[in-house]
Amino acid sequence: AGGGGGGGGYHGGGVPGVTANGYEQTYRCRSMAFYSRPELEKTGKIVLPASALDALVRLNIEYPMLFELRAHNNEERVTHTGVIEFTAPEGVAYVPFWLMQQLSLAENAFVVVRNVRLPRGTYVKLQPHSKTFLDITNPKAVLEVSLRDFACLTKGDVVPVEYCGERHDISILEVRPDTYGAVSIYETDLEIDFAPPLDYV
């Protein structure tokens, strides 16, 4: 699980989060409801403290900055994310609630954030939870617009897609390349395939 470590040499010098393998830090996790921008709940990106940016710059981390997230007490399940800004209070990471759900994280639980490099995605297979999503005039176009707010996709995650005020849950069944079970979708030409909806009879 998880992608390759971050780029650059080791320039730790006692900077929090800087390790010989890149950037890794444990934060208290809070949903975007505690942040002043609730619209970020619909994204696949997190908000980190300014100290994280300082550490990442010292490490010469490649852009886009991508991260593996896991619960502090569970190394089995991981998800992946990008970062939208570095304005969180020290010791806190603001995370979209749907991402917290992937890791069964409660408010103020500890989350481990580690920088990774992920391959550029070429293909994803998705499964809507309800056939109502496929009733939308052009579901692929709706999906493509929603995914602009995501940096990466992780196999096994359930991502929310909003359209006309309705939330549609979509499971990620397959990603390619599948080296790490996750792909970067930043500036990629992604082929999207749909499996029959969960409620399809």
PDB file of C-alpha atoms in Angstrom:
ATOM      1  CA  ALA A   1       0.000   0.000   0.000  1.00  0.00           C
ATOM      2  CA  GLY A   2       1.094   3.548  -0.590  1.00  0.00           C
ATOM      3  CA  GLY A   3       3.275   5.049  -3.239  1.00  0.00           C
ATOM      4  CA  GLY A   4       6.969   5.644  -3.447  1.00  0.00           C
ATOM      5  CA  GLY A   5       8.579   8.087  -1.028  1.00  0.00           C
ATOM      6  CA  GLY A   6       9.100  11.770  -1.736  1.00  0.00           C
ATOM      7  CA  GLY A   7      11.839  13.171  -3.907  1.00  0.00           C
ATOM      8  CA  GLY A   8      14.931  15.059  -2.874  1.00  0.00           C
ATOM      9  CA  GLY A   9      17.704  14.304  -0.412  1.00  0.00           C
ATOM     10  CA  TYR A  10      17.479  14.287   3.357  1.00  0.00           C
ATOM     11  CA  HIS A  11      17.711  17.811   4.755  1.00  0.00           C
ATOM     12  CA  GLY A  12      16.014  17.208   8.108  1.00  0.00           C
ATOM     13  CA  GLY A  13      17.799  19.501  10.526  1.00  0.00           C
ATOM     14  CA  GLY A  14      15.175  18.887  13.206  1.00  0.00           C
ATOM     15  CA  VAL A  15      12.255  20.116  11.092  1.00  0.00           C
ATOM     16  CA  PRO A  16       9.044  18.386  12.256  1.00  0.00           C
ATOM     17  CA  GLY A  17       7.823  15.792   9.774  1.00  0.00           C
ATOM     18  CA  VAL A  18      11.111  15.468   7.903  1.00  0.00           C
ATOM     19  CA  THR A  19      12.430  11.907   7.940  1.00  0.00           C
ATOM     20  CA  ALA A  20      15.122  10.107   5.972  1.00  0.00           C
ATOM     21  CA  ASN A  21      12.338   8.710   3.747  1.00  0.00           C
ATOM     22  CA  GLY A  22      10.575  12.000   3.056  1.00  0.00           C
ATOM     23  CA  TYR A  23       7.736  13.703   4.887  1.00  0.00           C
ATOM     24  CA  GLU A  24       5.672  11.957   7.557  1.00  0.00           C
ATOM     25  CA  GLN A  25       3.739  13.602  10.370  1.00  0.00           C
ATOM     26  CA  THR A  26       0.862  12.733  12.688  1.00  0.00           C
ATOM     27  CA  TYR A  27      -1.968  15.261  13.032  1.00  0.00           C
ATOM     28  CA  ARG A  28      -5.266  15.590  14.800  1.00  0.00           C
ATOM     29  CA  CYS A  29      -7.856  15.100  12.088  1.00  0.00           C
ATOM     30  CA  ARG A  30     -10.804  17.479  11.783  1.00  0.00           C
ATOM     31  CA  SER A  31     -13.441  17.575   9.068  1.00  0.00           C
ATOM     32  CA  MET A  32     -13.910  20.612   6.848  1.00  0.00           C
ATOM     33  CA  ALA A  33     -17.004  21.464   8.943  1.00  0.00           C
ATOM     34  CA  PHE A  34     -14.516  22.982  11.425  1.00  0.00           C
ATOM     35  CA  TYR A  35     -12.885  25.006   8.670  1.00  0.00           C
ATOM     36  CA  SER A  36     -14.210  28.245   7.218  1.00  0.00           C
ATOM     37  CA  ARG A  37     -14.661  26.784   3.711  1.00  0.00           C
ATOM     38  CA  PRO A  38     -17.303  24.029   3.779  1.00  0.00           C
ATOM     39  CA  GLU A  39     -17.173  23.744  -0.031  1.00  0.00           C
ATOM     40  CA  LEU A  40     -13.859  21.906   0.426  1.00  0.00           C
ATOM     41  CA  GLU A  41     -15.876  18.918   1.717  1.00  0.00           C
ATOM     42  CA  LYS A  42     -16.551  18.085  -1.943  1.00  0.00           C
ATOM     43  CA  THR A  43     -12.867  17.833  -2.820  1.00  0.00           C
ATOM     44  CA  GLY A  44     -10.216  15.141  -2.528  1.00  0.00           C
ATOM     45  CA  LYS A  45      -7.707  17.462  -0.872  1.00  0.00           C
ATOM     46  CA  ILE A  46      -6.696  18.382   2.681  1.00  0.00           C
ATOM     47  CA  VAL A  47      -5.477  21.486   4.527  1.00  0.00           C
ATOM     48  CA  LEU A  48      -2.174  21.248   6.432  1.00  0.00           C
ATOM     49  CA  PRO A  49      -0.276  23.670   8.720  1.00  0.00           C
ATOM     50  CA  ALA A  50       2.360  26.082   7.422  1.00  0.00           C
ATOM     51  CA  SER A  51       5.094  23.968   9.062  1.00  0.00           C
ATOM     52  CA  ALA A  52       4.228  21.156   6.628  1.00  0.00           C
ATOM     53  CA  LEU A  53       4.958  23.430   3.671  1.00  0.00           C
ATOM     54  CA  ASP A  54       8.284  24.411   5.242  1.00  0.00           C
ATOM     55  CA  ALA A  55       9.267  20.751   5.613  1.00  0.00           C
ATOM     56  CA  LEU A  56       8.096  19.817   2.113  1.00  0.00           C
ATOM     57  CA  VAL A  57      10.021  22.694   0.547  1.00  0.00           C
ATOM     58  CA  ARG A  58      13.187  21.594   2.362  1.00  0.00           C
ATOM     59  CA  LEU A  59      12.706  18.125   0.909  1.00  0.00           C
ATOM     60  CA  ASN A  60      12.283  19.442  -2.663  1.00  0.00           C
ATOM     61  CA  ILE A  61       9.064  17.445  -2.976  1.00  0.00           C
ATOM     62  CA  GLU A  62       7.834  17.085  -6.533  1.00  0.00           C
ATOM     63  CA  TYR A  63       4.579  18.693  -7.633  1.00  0.00           C
ATOM     64  CA  PRO A  64       1.796  17.904  -7.409  1.00  0.00           C
ATOM     65  CA  MET A  65       2.229  17.166  -3.692  1.00  0.00           C
ATOM     66  CA  LEU A  66       0.480  13.881  -2.971  1.00  0.00           C
ATOM     67  CA  PHE A  67       0.024  12.137   0.369  1.00  0.00           C
ATOM     68  CA  GLU A  68      -0.905   8.794   1.846  1.00  0.00           C
ATOM     69  CA  LEU A  69      -3.319   9.019   4.781  1.00  0.00           C
ATOM     70  CA  ARG A  70      -3.818   6.313   7.376  1.00  0.00           C
ATOM     71  CA  ALA A  71      -5.299   6.078  10.839  1.00  0.00           C
ATOM     72  CA  HIS A  72      -2.627   6.273  13.539  1.00  0.00           C
ATOM     73  CA  ASN A  73      -3.680   2.879  14.936  1.00  0.00           C
ATOM     74  CA  ASN A  74      -4.338   1.039  11.659  1.00  0.00           C
ATOM     75  CA  GLU A  75      -1.749   0.488   8.956  1.00  0.00           C
ATOM     76  CA  GLU A  76      -3.960  -1.825   6.888  1.00  0.00           C
ATOM     77  CA  ARG A  77      -6.239   0.752   5.256  1.00  0.00           C
ATOM     78  CA  VAL A  78      -4.811   3.764   3.456  1.00  0.00           C
ATOM     79  CA  THR A  79      -6.166   6.429   1.146  1.00  0.00           C
ATOM     80  CA  HIS A  80      -4.484   9.191  -0.835  1.00  0.00           C
ATOM     81  CA  THR A  81      -4.984  12.905  -1.185  1.00  0.00           C
ATOM     82  CA  GLY A  82      -3.601  16.186  -2.402  1.00  0.00           C
ATOM     83  CA  VAL A  83      -3.224  19.419  -0.443  1.00  0.00           C
ATOM     84  CA  ILE A  84      -5.231  22.549  -1.183  1.00  0.00           C
ATOM     85  CA  GLU A  85      -3.528  25.009   1.198  1.00  0.00           C
ATOM     86  CA  PHE A  86      -1.295  25.307   4.261  1.00  0.00           C
ATOM     87  CA  THR A  87      -3.414  27.359   6.663  1.00  0.00           C
ATOM     88  CA  ALA A  88      -4.430  24.822   9.351  1.00  0.00           C
ATOM     89  CA  PRO A  89      -3.408  25.387  12.986  1.00  0.00           C
ATOM     90  CA  GLU A  90      -0.239  23.569  14.028  1.00  0.00           C
ATOM     91  CA  GLY A  91      -0.898  19.927  14.834  1.00  0.00           C
ATOM     92  CA  VAL A  92      -4.185  19.830  12.881  1.00  0.00           C
ATOM     93  CA  ALA A  93      -5.108  18.529   9.421  1.00  0.00           C
ATOM     94  CA  TYR A  94      -8.491  19.442   7.951  1.00  0.00           C
ATOM     95  CA  VAL A  95      -9.793  16.494   5.943  1.00  0.00           C
ATOM     96  CA  PRO A  96     -13.033  16.120   3.928  1.00  0.00           C
ATOM     97  CA  PHE A  97     -15.432  14.007   5.972  1.00  0.00           C
ATOM     98  CA  TRP A  98     -15.837  11.436   3.179  1.00  0.00           C
ATOM     99  CA  LEU A  99     -12.058  10.846   3.299  1.00  0.00           C
ATOM    100  CA  MET A 100     -12.240  10.413   7.086  1.00  0.00           C
ATOM    101  CA  GLN A 101     -14.921   7.773   6.513  1.00  0.00           C
ATOM    102  CA  GLN A 102     -12.567   5.748   4.280  1.00  0.00           C
ATOM    103  CA  LEU A 103     -10.284   5.327   7.316  1.00  0.00           C
ATOM    104  CA  SER A 104     -13.055   5.155   9.969  1.00  0.00           C
ATOM    105  CA  LEU A 105     -11.639   8.308  11.580  1.00  0.00           C
ATOM    106  CA  ALA A 106     -13.583  10.239  14.209  1.00  0.00           C
ATOM    107  CA  GLU A 107     -13.166  13.968  14.793  1.00  0.00           C
ATOM    108  CA  ASN A 108      -9.848  14.697  16.570  1.00  0.00           C
ATOM    109  CA  ALA A 109      -8.517  11.193  15.907  1.00  0.00           C
ATOM    110  CA  PHE A 110      -4.868  10.947  14.893  1.00  0.00           C
ATOM    111  CA  VAL A 111      -4.076  10.623  11.197  1.00  0.00           C
ATOM    112  CA  VAL A 112      -0.642   9.916   9.715  1.00  0.00           C
ATOM    113  CA  VAL A 113       0.202  11.985   6.629  1.00  0.00           C
ATOM    114  CA  ARG A 114       3.084  10.794   4.439  1.00  0.00           C
ATOM    115  CA  ASN A 115       4.175  12.216   1.108  1.00  0.00           C
ATOM    116  CA  VAL A 116       4.184   9.780  -1.808  1.00  0.00           C
ATOM    117  CA  ARG A 117       4.712   9.718  -5.542  1.00  0.00           C
ATOM    118  CA  LEU A 118       1.943   8.047  -7.516  1.00  0.00           C
ATOM    119  CA  PRO A 119       1.872   7.050 -11.181  1.00  0.00           C
ATOM    120  CA  ARG A 120      -0.288   9.091 -13.531  1.00  0.00           C
ATOM    121  CA  GLY A 121      -3.591   7.319 -13.999  1.00  0.00           C
ATOM    122  CA  THR A 122      -4.617   6.049 -17.404  1.00  0.00           C
ATOM    123  CA  TYR A 123      -7.807   4.137 -16.484  1.00  0.00           C
ATOM    124  CA  VAL A 124     -10.352   3.845 -13.669  1.00  0.00           C
ATOM    125  CA  LYS A 125     -13.328   1.544 -13.276  1.00  0.00           C
ATOM    126  CA  LEU A 126     -16.109   3.005 -11.162  1.00  0.00           C
ATOM    127  CA  GLN A 127     -19.350   1.683  -9.704  1.00  0.00           C
ATOM    128  CA  PRO A 128     -22.182   4.076  -8.854  1.00  0.00           C
ATOM    129  CA  HIS A 129     -24.113   3.009  -5.769  1.00  0.00           C
ATOM    130  CA  SER A 130     -27.398   3.955  -7.416  1.00  0.00           C
ATOM    131  CA  LYS A 131     -28.609   3.724 -11.001  1.00  0.00           C
ATOM    132  CA  THR A 132     -29.929   7.283 -10.640  1.00  0.00           C
ATOM    133  CA  PHE A 133     -26.373   8.482 -11.346  1.00  0.00           C
ATOM    134  CA  LEU A 134     -26.452   6.860 -14.784  1.00  0.00           C
ATOM    135  CA  ASP A 135     -29.822   8.535 -15.423  1.00  0.00           C
ATOM    136  CA  ILE A 136     -27.998  11.877 -15.551  1.00  0.00           C
ATOM    137  CA  THR A 137     -27.788  13.124 -19.139  1.00  0.00           C
ATOM    138  CA  ASN A 138     -23.999  12.833 -19.338  1.00  0.00           C
ATOM    139  CA  PRO A 139     -22.636  11.090 -16.212  1.00  0.00           C
ATOM    140  CA  LYS A 140     -19.037  10.994 -17.505  1.00  0.00           C
ATOM    141  CA  ALA A 141     -19.015  14.758 -18.017  1.00  0.00           C
ATOM    142  CA  VAL A 142     -20.433  15.311 -14.504  1.00  0.00           C
ATOM    143  CA  LEU A 143     -17.773  13.002 -13.098  1.00  0.00           C
ATOM    144  CA  GLU A 144     -14.966  14.749 -14.970  1.00  0.00           C
ATOM    145  CA  VAL A 145     -16.041  18.123 -13.544  1.00  0.00           C
ATOM    146  CA  SER A 146     -16.176  16.714  -9.981  1.00  0.00           C
ATOM    147  CA  LEU A 147     -12.782  15.037 -10.301  1.00  0.00           C
ATOM    148  CA  ARG A 148     -11.106  18.382 -11.084  1.00  0.00           C
ATOM    149  CA  ASP A 149     -11.144  18.906  -7.300  1.00  0.00           C
ATOM    150  CA  PHE A 150      -9.289  15.631  -6.713  1.00  0.00           C
ATOM    151  CA  ALA A 151      -5.553  14.987  -6.953  1.00  0.00           C
ATOM    152  CA  CYS A 152      -5.628  11.192  -6.890  1.00  0.00           C
ATOM    153  CA  LEU A 153      -7.901   8.164  -6.685  1.00  0.00           C
ATOM    154  CA  THR A 154      -7.470   5.089  -4.467  1.00  0.00           C
ATOM    155  CA  LYS A 155      -8.869   1.653  -5.227  1.00  0.00           C
ATOM    156  CA  GLY A 156     -11.503   0.721  -2.636  1.00  0.00           C
ATOM    157  CA  ASP A 157     -12.492   4.305  -1.796  1.00  0.00           C
ATOM    158  CA  VAL A 158     -16.059   5.584  -2.114  1.00  0.00           C
ATOM    159  CA  VAL A 159     -16.040   9.128  -3.480  1.00  0.00           C
ATOM    160  CA  PRO A 160     -18.967  11.568  -3.408  1.00  0.00           C
ATOM    161  CA  VAL A 161     -20.083  13.291  -6.605  1.00  0.00           C
ATOM    162  CA  GLU A 162     -22.598  16.118  -6.279  1.00  0.00           C
ATOM    163  CA  TYR A 163     -24.971  17.065  -9.068  1.00  0.00           C
ATOM    164  CA  CYS A 164     -27.989  19.382  -8.850  1.00  0.00           C
ATOM    165  CA  GLY A 165     -27.905  19.244  -5.056  1.00  0.00           C
ATOM    166  CA  GLU A 166     -27.851  15.444  -4.911  1.00  0.00           C
ATOM    167  CA  ARG A 167     -24.943  13.368  -3.654  1.00  0.00           C
ATOM    168  CA  HIS A 168     -24.020  10.237  -5.582  1.00  0.00           C
ATOM    169  CA  ASP A 169     -21.582   7.759  -4.028  1.00  0.00           C
ATOM    170  CA  ILE A 170     -19.160   6.098  -6.448  1.00  0.00           C
ATOM    171  CA  SER A 171     -16.887   3.135  -5.592  1.00  0.00           C
ATOM    172  CA  ILE A 172     -13.438   2.965  -7.186  1.00  0.00           C
ATOM    173  CA  LEU A 173     -13.104  -0.656  -8.294  1.00  0.00           C
ATOM    174  CA  GLU A 174      -9.945  -0.507 -10.378  1.00  0.00           C
ATOM    175  CA  VAL A 175      -7.106   1.875 -11.209  1.00  0.00           C
ATOM    176  CA  ARG A 176      -4.334   1.585 -13.780  1.00  0.00           C
ATOM    177  CA  PRO A 177      -1.438   1.443 -13.434  1.00  0.00           C
ATOM    178  CA  ASP A 178      -2.069  -0.509 -10.218  1.00  0.00           C
ATOM    179  CA  THR A 179       1.472  -0.332  -8.813  1.00  0.00           C
ATOM    180  CA  TYR A 180       0.317   1.170  -5.491  1.00  0.00           C
ATOM    181  CA  GLY A 181      -3.466   0.794  -5.670  1.00  0.00           C
ATOM    182  CA  ALA A 182      -3.749   4.542  -6.307  1.00  0.00           C
ATOM    183  CA  VAL A 183      -3.088   6.956  -9.165  1.00  0.00           C
ATOM    184  CA  SER A 184      -2.513  10.649  -9.663  1.00  0.00           C
ATOM    185  CA  ILE A 185      -5.197  12.245 -11.832  1.00  0.00           C
ATOM    186  CA  TYR A 186      -3.505  15.624 -12.080  1.00  0.00           C
ATOM    187  CA  GLU A 187      -3.435  16.723 -15.725  1.00  0.00           C
ATOM    188  CA  THR A 188      -4.091  13.214 -17.028  1.00  0.00           C
ATOM    189  CA  ASP A 189      -6.218  11.904 -19.853  1.00  0.00           C
ATOM    190  CA  LEU A 190      -8.156   9.349 -17.838  1.00  0.00           C
ATOM    191  CA  GLU A 191     -10.245   6.618 -19.424  1.00  0.00           C
ATOM    192  CA  ILE A 192     -13.364   6.050 -17.302  1.00  0.00           C
ATOM    193  CA  ASP A 193     -15.373   2.827 -17.311  1.00  0.00           C
ATOM    194  CA  PHE A 194     -18.561   2.098 -15.343  1.00  0.00           C
ATOM    195  CA  ALA A 195     -19.567  -1.185 -13.712  1.00  0.00           C
ATOM    196  CA  PRO A 196     -23.313  -1.815 -13.253  1.00  0.00           C
ATOM    197  CA  PRO A 197     -24.680   0.160 -10.265  1.00  0.00           C
ATOM    198  CA  LEU A 198     -24.884  -1.549  -6.881  1.00  0.00           C
ATOM    199  CA  ASP A 199     -28.688  -1.401  -6.942  1.00  0.00           C
ATOM    200  CA  TYR A 200     -28.922  -2.713 -10.515  1.00  0.00           C
ATOM    201  CA  VAL A 201     -31.314  -5.682 -10.745  1.00  0.00           C
TER     202      VAL A 201
END
